[in-house]
mmCIF file of C-alpha atoms in Angstrom:
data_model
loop_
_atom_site.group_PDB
_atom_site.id
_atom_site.type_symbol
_atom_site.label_atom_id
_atom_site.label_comp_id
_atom_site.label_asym_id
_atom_site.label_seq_id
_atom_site.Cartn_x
_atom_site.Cartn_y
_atom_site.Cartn_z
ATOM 1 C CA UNK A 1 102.687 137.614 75.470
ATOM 2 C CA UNK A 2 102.906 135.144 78.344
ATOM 3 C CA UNK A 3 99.285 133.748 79.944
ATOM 4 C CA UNK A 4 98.949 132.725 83.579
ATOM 5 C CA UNK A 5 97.080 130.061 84.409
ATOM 6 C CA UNK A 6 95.577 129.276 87.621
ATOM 7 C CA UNK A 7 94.959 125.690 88.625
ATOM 8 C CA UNK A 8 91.917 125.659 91.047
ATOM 9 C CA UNK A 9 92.293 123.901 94.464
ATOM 10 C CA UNK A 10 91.018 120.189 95.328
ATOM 11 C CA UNK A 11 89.105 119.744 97.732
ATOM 12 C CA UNK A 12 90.964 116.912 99.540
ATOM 13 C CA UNK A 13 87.406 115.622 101.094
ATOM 14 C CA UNK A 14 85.715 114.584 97.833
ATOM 15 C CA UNK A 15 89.364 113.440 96.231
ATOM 16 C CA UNK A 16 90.047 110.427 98.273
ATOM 17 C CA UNK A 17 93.443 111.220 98.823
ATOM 18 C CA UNK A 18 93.764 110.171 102.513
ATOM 19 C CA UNK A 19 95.214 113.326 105.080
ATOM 20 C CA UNK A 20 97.597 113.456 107.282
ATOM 21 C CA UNK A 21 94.966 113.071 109.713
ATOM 22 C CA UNK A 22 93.780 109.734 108.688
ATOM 23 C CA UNK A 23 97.083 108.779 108.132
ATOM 24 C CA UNK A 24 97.971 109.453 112.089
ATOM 25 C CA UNK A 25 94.041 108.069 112.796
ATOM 26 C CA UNK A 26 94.778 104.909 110.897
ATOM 27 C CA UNK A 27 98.471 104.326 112.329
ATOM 28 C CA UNK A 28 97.429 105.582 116.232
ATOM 29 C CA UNK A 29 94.889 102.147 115.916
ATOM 30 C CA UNK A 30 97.795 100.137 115.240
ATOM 31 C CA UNK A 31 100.087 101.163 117.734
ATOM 32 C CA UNK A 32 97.733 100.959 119.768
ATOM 33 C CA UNK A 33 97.305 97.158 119.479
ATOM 34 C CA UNK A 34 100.912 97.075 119.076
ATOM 35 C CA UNK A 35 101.170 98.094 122.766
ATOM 36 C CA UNK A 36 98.492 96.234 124.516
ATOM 37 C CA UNK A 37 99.747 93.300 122.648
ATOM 38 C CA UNK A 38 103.363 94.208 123.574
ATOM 39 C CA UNK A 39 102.023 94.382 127.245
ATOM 40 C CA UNK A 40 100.616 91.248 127.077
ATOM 41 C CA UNK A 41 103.690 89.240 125.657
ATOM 42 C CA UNK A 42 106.064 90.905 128.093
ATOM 43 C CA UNK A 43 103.340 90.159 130.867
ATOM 44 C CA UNK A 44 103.115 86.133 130.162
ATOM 45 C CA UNK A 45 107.284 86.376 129.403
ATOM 46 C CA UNK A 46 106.694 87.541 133.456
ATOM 47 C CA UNK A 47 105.205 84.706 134.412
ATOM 48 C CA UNK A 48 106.865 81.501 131.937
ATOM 49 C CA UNK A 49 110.392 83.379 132.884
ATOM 50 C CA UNK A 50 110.764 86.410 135.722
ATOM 51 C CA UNK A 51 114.331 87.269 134.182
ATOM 52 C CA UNK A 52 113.878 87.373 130.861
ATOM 53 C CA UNK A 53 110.268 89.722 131.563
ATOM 54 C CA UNK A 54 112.329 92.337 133.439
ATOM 55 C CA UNK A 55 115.501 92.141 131.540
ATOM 56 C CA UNK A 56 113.127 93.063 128.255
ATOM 57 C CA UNK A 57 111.307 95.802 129.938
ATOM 58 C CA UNK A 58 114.690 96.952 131.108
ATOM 59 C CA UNK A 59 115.658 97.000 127.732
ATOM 60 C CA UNK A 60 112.714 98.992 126.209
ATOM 61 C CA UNK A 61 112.806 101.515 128.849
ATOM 62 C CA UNK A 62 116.452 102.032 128.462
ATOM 63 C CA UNK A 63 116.103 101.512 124.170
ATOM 64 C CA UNK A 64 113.477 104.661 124.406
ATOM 65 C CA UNK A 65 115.407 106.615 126.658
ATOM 66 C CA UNK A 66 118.133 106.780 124.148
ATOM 67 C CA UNK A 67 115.898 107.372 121.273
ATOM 68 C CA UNK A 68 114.915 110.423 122.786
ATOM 69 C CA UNK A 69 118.584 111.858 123.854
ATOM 70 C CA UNK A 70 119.401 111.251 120.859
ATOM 71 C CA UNK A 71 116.724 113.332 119.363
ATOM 72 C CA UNK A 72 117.944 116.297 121.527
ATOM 73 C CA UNK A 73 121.560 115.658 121.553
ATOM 74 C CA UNK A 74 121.643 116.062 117.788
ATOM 75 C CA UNK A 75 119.243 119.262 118.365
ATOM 76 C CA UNK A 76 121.635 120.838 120.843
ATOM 77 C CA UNK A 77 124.643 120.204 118.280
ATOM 78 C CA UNK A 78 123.030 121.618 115.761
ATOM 79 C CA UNK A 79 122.301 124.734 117.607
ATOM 80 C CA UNK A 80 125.556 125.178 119.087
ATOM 81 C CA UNK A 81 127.407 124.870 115.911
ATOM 82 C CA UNK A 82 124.724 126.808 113.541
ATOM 83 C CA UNK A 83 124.044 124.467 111.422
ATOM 84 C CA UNK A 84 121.341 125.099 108.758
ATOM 85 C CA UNK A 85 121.154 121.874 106.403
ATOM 86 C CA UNK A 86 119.451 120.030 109.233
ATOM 87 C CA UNK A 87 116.794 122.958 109.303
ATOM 88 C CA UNK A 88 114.012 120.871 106.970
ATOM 89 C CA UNK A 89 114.246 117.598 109.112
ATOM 90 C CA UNK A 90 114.202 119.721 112.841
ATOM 91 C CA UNK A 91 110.498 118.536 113.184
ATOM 92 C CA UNK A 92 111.787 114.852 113.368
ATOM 93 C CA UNK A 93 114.350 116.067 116.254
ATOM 94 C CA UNK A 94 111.758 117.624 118.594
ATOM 95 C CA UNK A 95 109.441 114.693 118.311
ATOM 96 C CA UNK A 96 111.782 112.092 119.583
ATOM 97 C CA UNK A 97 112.332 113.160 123.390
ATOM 98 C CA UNK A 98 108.524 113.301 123.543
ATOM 99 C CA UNK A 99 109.681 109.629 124.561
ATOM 100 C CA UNK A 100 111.831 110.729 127.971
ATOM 101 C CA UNK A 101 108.370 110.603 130.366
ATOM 102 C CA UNK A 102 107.270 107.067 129.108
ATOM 103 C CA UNK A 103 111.037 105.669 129.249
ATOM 104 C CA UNK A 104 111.212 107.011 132.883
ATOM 105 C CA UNK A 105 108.284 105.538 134.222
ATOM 106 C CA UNK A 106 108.871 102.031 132.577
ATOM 107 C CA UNK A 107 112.538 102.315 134.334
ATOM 108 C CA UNK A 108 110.652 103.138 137.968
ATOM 109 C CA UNK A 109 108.343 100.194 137.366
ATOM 110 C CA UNK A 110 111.546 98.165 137.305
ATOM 111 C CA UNK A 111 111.813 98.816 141.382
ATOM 112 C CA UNK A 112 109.377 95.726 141.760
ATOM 113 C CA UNK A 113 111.765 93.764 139.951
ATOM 114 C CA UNK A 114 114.758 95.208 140.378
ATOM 115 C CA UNK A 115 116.095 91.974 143.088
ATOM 116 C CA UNK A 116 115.443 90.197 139.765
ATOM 117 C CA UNK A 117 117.488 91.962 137.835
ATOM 118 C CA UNK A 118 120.285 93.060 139.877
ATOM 119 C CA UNK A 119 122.297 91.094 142.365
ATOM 120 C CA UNK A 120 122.977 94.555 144.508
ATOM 121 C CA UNK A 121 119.429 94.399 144.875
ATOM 122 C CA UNK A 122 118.700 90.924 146.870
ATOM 123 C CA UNK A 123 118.192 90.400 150.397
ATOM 124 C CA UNK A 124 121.587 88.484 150.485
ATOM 125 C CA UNK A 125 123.410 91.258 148.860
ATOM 126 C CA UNK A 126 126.112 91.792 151.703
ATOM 127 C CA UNK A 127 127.273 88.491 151.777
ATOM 128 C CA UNK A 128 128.498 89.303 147.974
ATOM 129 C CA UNK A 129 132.250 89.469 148.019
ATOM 130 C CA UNK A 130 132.522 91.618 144.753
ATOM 131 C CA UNK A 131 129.582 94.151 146.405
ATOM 132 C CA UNK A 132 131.433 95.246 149.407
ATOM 133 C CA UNK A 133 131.903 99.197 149.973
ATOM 134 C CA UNK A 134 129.632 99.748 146.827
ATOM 135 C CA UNK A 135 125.965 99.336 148.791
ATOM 136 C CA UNK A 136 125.904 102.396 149.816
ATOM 137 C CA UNK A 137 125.452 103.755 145.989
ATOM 138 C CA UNK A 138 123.550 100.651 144.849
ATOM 139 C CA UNK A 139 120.749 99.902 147.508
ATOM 140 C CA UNK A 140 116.887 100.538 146.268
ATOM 141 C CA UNK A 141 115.865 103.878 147.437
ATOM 142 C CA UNK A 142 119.334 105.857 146.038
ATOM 143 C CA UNK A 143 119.237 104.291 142.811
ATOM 144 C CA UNK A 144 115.411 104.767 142.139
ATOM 145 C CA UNK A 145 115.843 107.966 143.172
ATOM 146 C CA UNK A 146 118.559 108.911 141.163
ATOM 147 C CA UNK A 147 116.375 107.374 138.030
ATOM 148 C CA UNK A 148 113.624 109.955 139.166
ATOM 149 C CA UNK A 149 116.127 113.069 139.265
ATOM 150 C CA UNK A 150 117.950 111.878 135.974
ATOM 151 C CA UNK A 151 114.823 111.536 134.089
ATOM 152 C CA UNK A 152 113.160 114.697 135.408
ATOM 153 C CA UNK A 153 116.712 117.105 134.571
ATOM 154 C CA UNK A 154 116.430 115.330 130.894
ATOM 155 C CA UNK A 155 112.618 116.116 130.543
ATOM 156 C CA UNK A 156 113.089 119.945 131.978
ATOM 157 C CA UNK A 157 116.465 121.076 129.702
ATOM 158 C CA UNK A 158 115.264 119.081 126.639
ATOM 159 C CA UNK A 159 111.688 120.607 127.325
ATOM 160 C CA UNK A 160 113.501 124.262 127.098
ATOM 161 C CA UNK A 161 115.805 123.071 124.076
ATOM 162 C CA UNK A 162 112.810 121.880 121.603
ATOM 163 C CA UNK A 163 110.026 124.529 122.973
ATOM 164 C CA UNK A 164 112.327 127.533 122.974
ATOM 165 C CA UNK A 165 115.389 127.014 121.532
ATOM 166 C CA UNK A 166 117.269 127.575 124.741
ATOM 167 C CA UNK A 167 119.824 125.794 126.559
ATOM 168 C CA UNK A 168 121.876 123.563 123.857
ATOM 169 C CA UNK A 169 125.002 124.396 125.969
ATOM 170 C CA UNK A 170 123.576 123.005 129.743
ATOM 171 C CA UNK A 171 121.939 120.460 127.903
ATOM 172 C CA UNK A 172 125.213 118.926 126.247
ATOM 173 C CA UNK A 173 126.443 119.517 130.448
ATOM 174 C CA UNK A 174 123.828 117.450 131.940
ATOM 175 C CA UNK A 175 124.124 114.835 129.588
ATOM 176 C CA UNK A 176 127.344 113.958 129.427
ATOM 177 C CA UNK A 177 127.164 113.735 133.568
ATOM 178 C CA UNK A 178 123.893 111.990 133.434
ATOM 179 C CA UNK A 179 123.797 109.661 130.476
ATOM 180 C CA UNK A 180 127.586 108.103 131.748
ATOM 181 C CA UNK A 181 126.056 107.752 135.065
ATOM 182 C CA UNK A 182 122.757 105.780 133.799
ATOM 183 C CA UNK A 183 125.134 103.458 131.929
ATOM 184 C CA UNK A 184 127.036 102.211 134.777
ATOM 185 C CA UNK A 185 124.346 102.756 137.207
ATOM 186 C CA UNK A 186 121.979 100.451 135.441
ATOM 187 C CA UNK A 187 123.807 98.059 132.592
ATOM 188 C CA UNK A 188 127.326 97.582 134.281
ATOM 189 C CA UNK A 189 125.958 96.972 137.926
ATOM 190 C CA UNK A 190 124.086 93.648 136.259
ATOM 191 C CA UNK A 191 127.156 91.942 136.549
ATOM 192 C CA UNK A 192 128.719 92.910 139.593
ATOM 193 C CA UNK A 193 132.794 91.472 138.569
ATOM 194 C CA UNK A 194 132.284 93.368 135.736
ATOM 195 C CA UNK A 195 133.575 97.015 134.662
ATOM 196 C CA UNK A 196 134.602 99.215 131.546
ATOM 197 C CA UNK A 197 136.290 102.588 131.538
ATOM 198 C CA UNK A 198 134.553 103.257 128.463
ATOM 199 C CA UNK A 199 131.323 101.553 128.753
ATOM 200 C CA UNK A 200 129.420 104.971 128.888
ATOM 201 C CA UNK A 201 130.923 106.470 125.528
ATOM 202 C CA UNK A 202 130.279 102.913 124.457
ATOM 203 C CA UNK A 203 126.765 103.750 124.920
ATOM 204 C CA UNK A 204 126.513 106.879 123.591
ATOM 205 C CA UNK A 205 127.976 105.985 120.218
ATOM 206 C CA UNK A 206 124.927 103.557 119.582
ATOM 207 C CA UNK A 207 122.675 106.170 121.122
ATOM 208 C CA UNK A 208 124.007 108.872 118.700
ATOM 209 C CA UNK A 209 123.950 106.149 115.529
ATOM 210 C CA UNK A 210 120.464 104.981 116.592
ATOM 211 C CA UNK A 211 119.293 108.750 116.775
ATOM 212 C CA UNK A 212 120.946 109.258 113.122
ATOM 213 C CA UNK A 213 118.847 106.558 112.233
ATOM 214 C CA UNK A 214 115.402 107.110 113.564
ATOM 215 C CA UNK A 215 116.082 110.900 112.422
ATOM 216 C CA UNK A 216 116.721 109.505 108.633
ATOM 217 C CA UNK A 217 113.876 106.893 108.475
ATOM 218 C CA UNK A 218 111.427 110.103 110.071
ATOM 219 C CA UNK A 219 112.579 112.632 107.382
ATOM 220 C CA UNK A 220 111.912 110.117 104.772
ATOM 221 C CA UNK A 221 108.798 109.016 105.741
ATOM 222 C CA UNK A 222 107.393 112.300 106.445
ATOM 223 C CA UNK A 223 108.175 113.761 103.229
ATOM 224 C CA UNK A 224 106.549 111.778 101.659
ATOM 225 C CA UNK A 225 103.608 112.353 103.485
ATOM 226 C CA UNK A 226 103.948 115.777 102.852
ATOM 227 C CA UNK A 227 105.322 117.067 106.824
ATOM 228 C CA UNK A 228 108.642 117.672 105.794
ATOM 229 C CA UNK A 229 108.336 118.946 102.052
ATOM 230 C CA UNK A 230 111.886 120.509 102.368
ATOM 231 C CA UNK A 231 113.980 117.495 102.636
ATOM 232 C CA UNK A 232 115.673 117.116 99.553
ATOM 233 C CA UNK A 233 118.733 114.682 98.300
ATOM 234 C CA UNK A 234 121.566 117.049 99.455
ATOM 235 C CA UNK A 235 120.048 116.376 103.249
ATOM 236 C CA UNK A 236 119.454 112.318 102.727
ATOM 237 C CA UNK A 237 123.141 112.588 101.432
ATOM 238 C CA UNK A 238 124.464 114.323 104.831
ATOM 239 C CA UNK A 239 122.292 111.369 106.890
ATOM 240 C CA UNK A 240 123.488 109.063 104.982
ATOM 241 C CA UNK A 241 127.181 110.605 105.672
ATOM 242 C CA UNK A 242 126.048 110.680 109.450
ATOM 243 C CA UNK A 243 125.103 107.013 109.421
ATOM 244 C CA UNK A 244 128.462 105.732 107.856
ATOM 245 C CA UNK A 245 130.993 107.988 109.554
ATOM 246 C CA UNK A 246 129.254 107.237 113.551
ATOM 247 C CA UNK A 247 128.997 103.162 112.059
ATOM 248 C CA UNK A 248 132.577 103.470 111.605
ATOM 249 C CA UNK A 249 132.460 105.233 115.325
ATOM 250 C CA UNK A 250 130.599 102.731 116.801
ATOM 251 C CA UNK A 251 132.948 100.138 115.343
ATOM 252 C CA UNK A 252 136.168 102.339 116.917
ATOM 253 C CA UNK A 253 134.744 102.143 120.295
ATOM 254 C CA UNK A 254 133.399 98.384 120.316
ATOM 255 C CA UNK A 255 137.225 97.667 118.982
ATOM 256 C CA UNK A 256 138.823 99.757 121.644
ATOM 257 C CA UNK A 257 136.526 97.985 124.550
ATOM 258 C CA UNK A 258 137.182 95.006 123.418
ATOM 259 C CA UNK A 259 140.954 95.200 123.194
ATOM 260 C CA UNK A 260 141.543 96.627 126.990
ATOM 261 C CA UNK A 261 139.401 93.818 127.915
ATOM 262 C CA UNK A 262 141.832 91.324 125.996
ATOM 263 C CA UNK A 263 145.389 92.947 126.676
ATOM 264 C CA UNK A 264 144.189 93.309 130.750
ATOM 265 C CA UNK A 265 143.114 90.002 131.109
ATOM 266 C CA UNK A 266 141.719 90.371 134.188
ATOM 267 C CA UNK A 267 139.698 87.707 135.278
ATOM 268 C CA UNK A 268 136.795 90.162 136.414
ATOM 269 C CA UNK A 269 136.940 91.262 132.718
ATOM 270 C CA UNK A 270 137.316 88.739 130.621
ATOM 271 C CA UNK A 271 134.586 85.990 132.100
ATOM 272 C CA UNK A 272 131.397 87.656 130.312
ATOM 273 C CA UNK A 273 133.598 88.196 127.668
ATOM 274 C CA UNK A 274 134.131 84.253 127.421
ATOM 275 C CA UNK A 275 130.913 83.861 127.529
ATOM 276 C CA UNK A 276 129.762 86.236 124.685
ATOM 277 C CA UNK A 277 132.740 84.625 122.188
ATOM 278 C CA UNK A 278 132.000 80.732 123.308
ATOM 279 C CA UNK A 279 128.534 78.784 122.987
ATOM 280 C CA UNK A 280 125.655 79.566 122.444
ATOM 281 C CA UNK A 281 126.309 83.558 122.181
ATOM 282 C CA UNK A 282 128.622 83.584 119.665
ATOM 283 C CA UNK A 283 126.940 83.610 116.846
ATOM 284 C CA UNK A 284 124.656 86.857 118.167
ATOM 285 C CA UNK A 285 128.245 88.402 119.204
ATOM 286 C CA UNK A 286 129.321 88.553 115.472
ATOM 287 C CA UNK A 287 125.982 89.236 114.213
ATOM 288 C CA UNK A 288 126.093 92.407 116.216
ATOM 289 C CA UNK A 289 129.157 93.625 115.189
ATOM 290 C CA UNK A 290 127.752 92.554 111.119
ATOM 291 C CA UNK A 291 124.261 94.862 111.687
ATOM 292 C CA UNK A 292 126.006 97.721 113.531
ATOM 293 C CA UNK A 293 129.456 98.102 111.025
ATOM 294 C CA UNK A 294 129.880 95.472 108.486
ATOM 295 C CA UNK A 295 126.600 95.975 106.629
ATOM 296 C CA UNK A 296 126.014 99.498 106.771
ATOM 297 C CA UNK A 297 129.910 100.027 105.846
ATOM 298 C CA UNK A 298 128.986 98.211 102.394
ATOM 299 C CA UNK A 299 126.039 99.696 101.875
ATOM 300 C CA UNK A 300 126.847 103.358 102.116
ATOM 301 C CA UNK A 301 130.290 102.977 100.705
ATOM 302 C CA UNK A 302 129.004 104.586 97.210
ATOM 303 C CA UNK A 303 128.390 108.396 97.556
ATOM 304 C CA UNK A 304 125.149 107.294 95.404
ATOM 305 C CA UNK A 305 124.049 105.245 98.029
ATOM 306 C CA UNK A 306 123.703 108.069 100.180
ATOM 307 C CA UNK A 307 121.621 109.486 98.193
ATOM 308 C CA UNK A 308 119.074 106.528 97.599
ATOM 309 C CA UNK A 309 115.820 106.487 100.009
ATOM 310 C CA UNK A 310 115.295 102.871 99.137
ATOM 311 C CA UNK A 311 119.446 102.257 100.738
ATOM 312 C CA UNK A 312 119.105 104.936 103.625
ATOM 313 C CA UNK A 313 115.811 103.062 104.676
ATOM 314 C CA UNK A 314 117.377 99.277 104.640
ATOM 315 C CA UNK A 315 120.755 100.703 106.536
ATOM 316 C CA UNK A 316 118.630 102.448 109.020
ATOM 317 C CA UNK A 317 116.364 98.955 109.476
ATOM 318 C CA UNK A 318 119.559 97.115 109.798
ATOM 319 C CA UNK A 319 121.148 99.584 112.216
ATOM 320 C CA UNK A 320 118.188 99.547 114.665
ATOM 321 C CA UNK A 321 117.875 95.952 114.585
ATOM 322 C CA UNK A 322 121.658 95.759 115.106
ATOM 323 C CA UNK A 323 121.163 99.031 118.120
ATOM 324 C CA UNK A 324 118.644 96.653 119.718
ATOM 325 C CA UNK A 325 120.606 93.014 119.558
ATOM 326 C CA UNK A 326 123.632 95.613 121.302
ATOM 327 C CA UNK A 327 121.354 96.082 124.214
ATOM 328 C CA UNK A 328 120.324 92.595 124.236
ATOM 329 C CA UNK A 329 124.065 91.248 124.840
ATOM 330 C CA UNK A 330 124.739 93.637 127.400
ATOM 331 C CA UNK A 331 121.468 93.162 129.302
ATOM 332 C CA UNK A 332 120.449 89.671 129.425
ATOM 333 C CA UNK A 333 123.913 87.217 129.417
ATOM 334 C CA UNK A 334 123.961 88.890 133.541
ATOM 335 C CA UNK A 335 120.193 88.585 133.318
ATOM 336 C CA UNK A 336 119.675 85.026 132.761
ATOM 337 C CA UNK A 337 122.591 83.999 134.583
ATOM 338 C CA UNK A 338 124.776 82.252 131.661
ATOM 339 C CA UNK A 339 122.162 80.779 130.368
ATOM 340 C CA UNK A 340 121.764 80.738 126.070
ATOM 341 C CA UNK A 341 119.806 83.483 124.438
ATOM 342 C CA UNK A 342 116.512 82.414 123.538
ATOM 343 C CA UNK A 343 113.819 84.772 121.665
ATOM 344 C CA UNK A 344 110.778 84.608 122.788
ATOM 345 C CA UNK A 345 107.165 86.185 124.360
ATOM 346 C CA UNK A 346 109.163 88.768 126.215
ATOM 347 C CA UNK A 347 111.647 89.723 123.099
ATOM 348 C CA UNK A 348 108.484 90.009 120.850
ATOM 349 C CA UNK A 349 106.573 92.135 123.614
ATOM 350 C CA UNK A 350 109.174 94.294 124.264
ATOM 351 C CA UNK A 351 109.811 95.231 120.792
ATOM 352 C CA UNK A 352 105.916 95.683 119.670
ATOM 353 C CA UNK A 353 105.710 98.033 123.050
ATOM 354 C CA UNK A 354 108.773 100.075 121.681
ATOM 355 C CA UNK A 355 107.214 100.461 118.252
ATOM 356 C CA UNK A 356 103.643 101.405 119.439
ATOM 357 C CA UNK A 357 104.648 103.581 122.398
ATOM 358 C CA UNK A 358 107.362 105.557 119.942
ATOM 359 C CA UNK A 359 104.610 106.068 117.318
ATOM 360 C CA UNK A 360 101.915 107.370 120.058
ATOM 361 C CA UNK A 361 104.749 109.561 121.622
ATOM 362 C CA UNK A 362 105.969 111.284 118.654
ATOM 363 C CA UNK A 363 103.286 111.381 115.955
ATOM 364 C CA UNK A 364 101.485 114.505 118.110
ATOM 365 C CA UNK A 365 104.517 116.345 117.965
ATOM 366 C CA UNK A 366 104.802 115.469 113.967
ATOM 367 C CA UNK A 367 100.873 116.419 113.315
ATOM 368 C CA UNK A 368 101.509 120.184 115.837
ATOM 369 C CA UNK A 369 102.261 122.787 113.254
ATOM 370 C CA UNK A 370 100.895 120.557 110.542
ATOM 371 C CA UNK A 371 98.313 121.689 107.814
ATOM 372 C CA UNK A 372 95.661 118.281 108.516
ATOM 373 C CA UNK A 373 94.390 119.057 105.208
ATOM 374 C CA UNK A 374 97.608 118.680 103.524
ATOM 375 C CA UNK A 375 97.904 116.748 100.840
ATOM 376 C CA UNK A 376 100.079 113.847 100.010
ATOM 377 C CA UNK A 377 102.783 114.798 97.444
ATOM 378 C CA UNK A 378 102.890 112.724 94.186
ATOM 379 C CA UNK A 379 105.534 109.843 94.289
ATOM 380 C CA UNK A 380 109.176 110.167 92.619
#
């Protein structure tokens, strides 16, 4: 005759087991001085360097943008196509574009530095040979104002898409329109003699691998802290199948960019080119292409790998690192006028202000539906 035995509950107060709720307290100090120290570094970057300040802010503003699209573009997919393996981690999806309003008002401080950072933007602008007919897109008021009207359409469909499950469909729509346009609107126009057919898909496969990424390190981290208690090995196996296949995608892309560049060989093309494989840039050029392909292609080659939190986390560290020296070589070679990279202040500061400002954004969203009482489930 079979017993039943009842185990009586803890009471989580008296246990010393912390809660989710000190966890967030404890971590929203942090990133807290993680942002005011962020500010401060990019602030005195400002003043030793003007360039290198604004080309770093540009960068975080731009870095967070795409951390949130890609929080809803992989949402959207997921509801267009039905999928239901992706249902434990969905929390970790509707957190990121909590990051959309602070991305769009770091890009609209960039109108008081914007002569700074882009040559369309100084008062001898139409004496520039290589800027003639194209003022009338890039002057100041236009292309602030299309920043303003391209964040707010991302902020009101992604706001429908993660608070009522509505609009996957317009959303994929609007973004494909809007995100291309951001890319060439404000990375290509840096360098005035320089375009690329494919510069916006370009930048959507390291938005989409960066979102994979930040999506993986979230559903690992959060179960074991108890958020996502659903997230098993078959769903770190179809990240970590995510991660390799858009690595490889990524790697397609970079490949096929590079190539028209090199077969054209038009002089308009192929000078920041030169100056990315020559110098003092080389060595970043090939480290970019190791973080974003070479090393995650090794380490996920093994289905076990997949499979392993301790792998998923290191590829995912290696492939934001990797997502943020991308931005780096596309923003600041224009930036700082041929000049050698140099990592400094500004670099530091803009990195700590990513970190903090993504953890104040999103955690909220995280702690919503949870139980702040939960407890913390026992290690593997």
């Amino acid at each position: 005759m079979s017993e039943t035995f009842t185990v009586p509950a803890r009471d989580l107060t008296k246990s010393g087991i912390p809660t989710l709720a000190d966890i967030g307290e404890r971590l929203r100090g942090g990133a807290w001085a993680f942002v005011l120290l962020g500010i401060g570094l990019l602030g005195l970057g400002l003043v030793l360097q003007a360039e290198r300040g604004w080309g770093n802010l540009l960068l975080t503003a731009f870095n967070l943008a795409c951390v949130g699209l890609g929080g809803l573009f992989l949402l959207a997919i997921q509801s267009i196509t039905g999928a239901r393996w992706s249902d434990p981690i969905l929390k970790a999806h509707r957190a990121m574009p909590a990051l959309l309003p602070v991305a769009g008002a770091l890009m609209l401080l960039l109108a008081f530095g914007a002569s700074v950072l882009y040559p369309w933007a100084r008062p001898d602008a139409a004496s520039h040979e290589a800027l003639h007919g194209r003022l009338g897109w890039l002057n100041l008021p236009f292309f602030f104002g299309r920043v303003a009207l391209i964040f707010a359409a991302w902020i009101w469909v992604g706001r429908r898409l993660t608070q009522q499950g509505k609009g996957a469909a317009p959303f994929i729509l609007v973004f494909g329109l809007t995100f291309s346009l951001a890319n060439f609107d404000w990375l290509m126009s840096l360098e005035p003699v320089w375009s690329s057919t494919i510069l916006a898909i370009y930048g959507f496969s390291g938005m989409f691998l960066q979102g994979i990424a930040i999506v993986t390190i979230s559903a690992i981290v959060l179960r074991r802290v108890g958020l996502l208690p659903a997230v098993s090995k078959a769903q770190n196996h179809d990240l970590g199948k995510l991660l390799f296949a858009f690595s490889c995608f990524w790697a397609y892309i970079f490949l096929s960019q590079f190539l028209l560049i090199w077969y054209a060989n038009l002089p308009e093309e192929t000078g920041p080119m030169r100056l990315l494989l020559q110098g003092r840039w080389m060595p970043l050029f090939y480290l970019n292409l190791i973080l974003n392909f070479g090393l995650p292609f090794v380490l996920l080659l093994q289905r076990r790998a997949k499979t392993s939190e301790i792998v998923l986390l290191a590829t995912c560290a290696i492939l934001l690192a990797g997502r943020w020296l991308d931005l780096y070589l596309q923003i600041m070679p224009p930036v700082l006028h041929g000049l050698g990279p140099v990592f400094g202040p500004a670099e530091l500061g803009g990195i700590l202000l990513q970190l903090g400002l993504g953890h104040l954004a999103c955690w909220p969203v995280f702690m919503k539906d949870a139980n702040p009482a939960q407890e913390l489930p026992p290690a593997e």
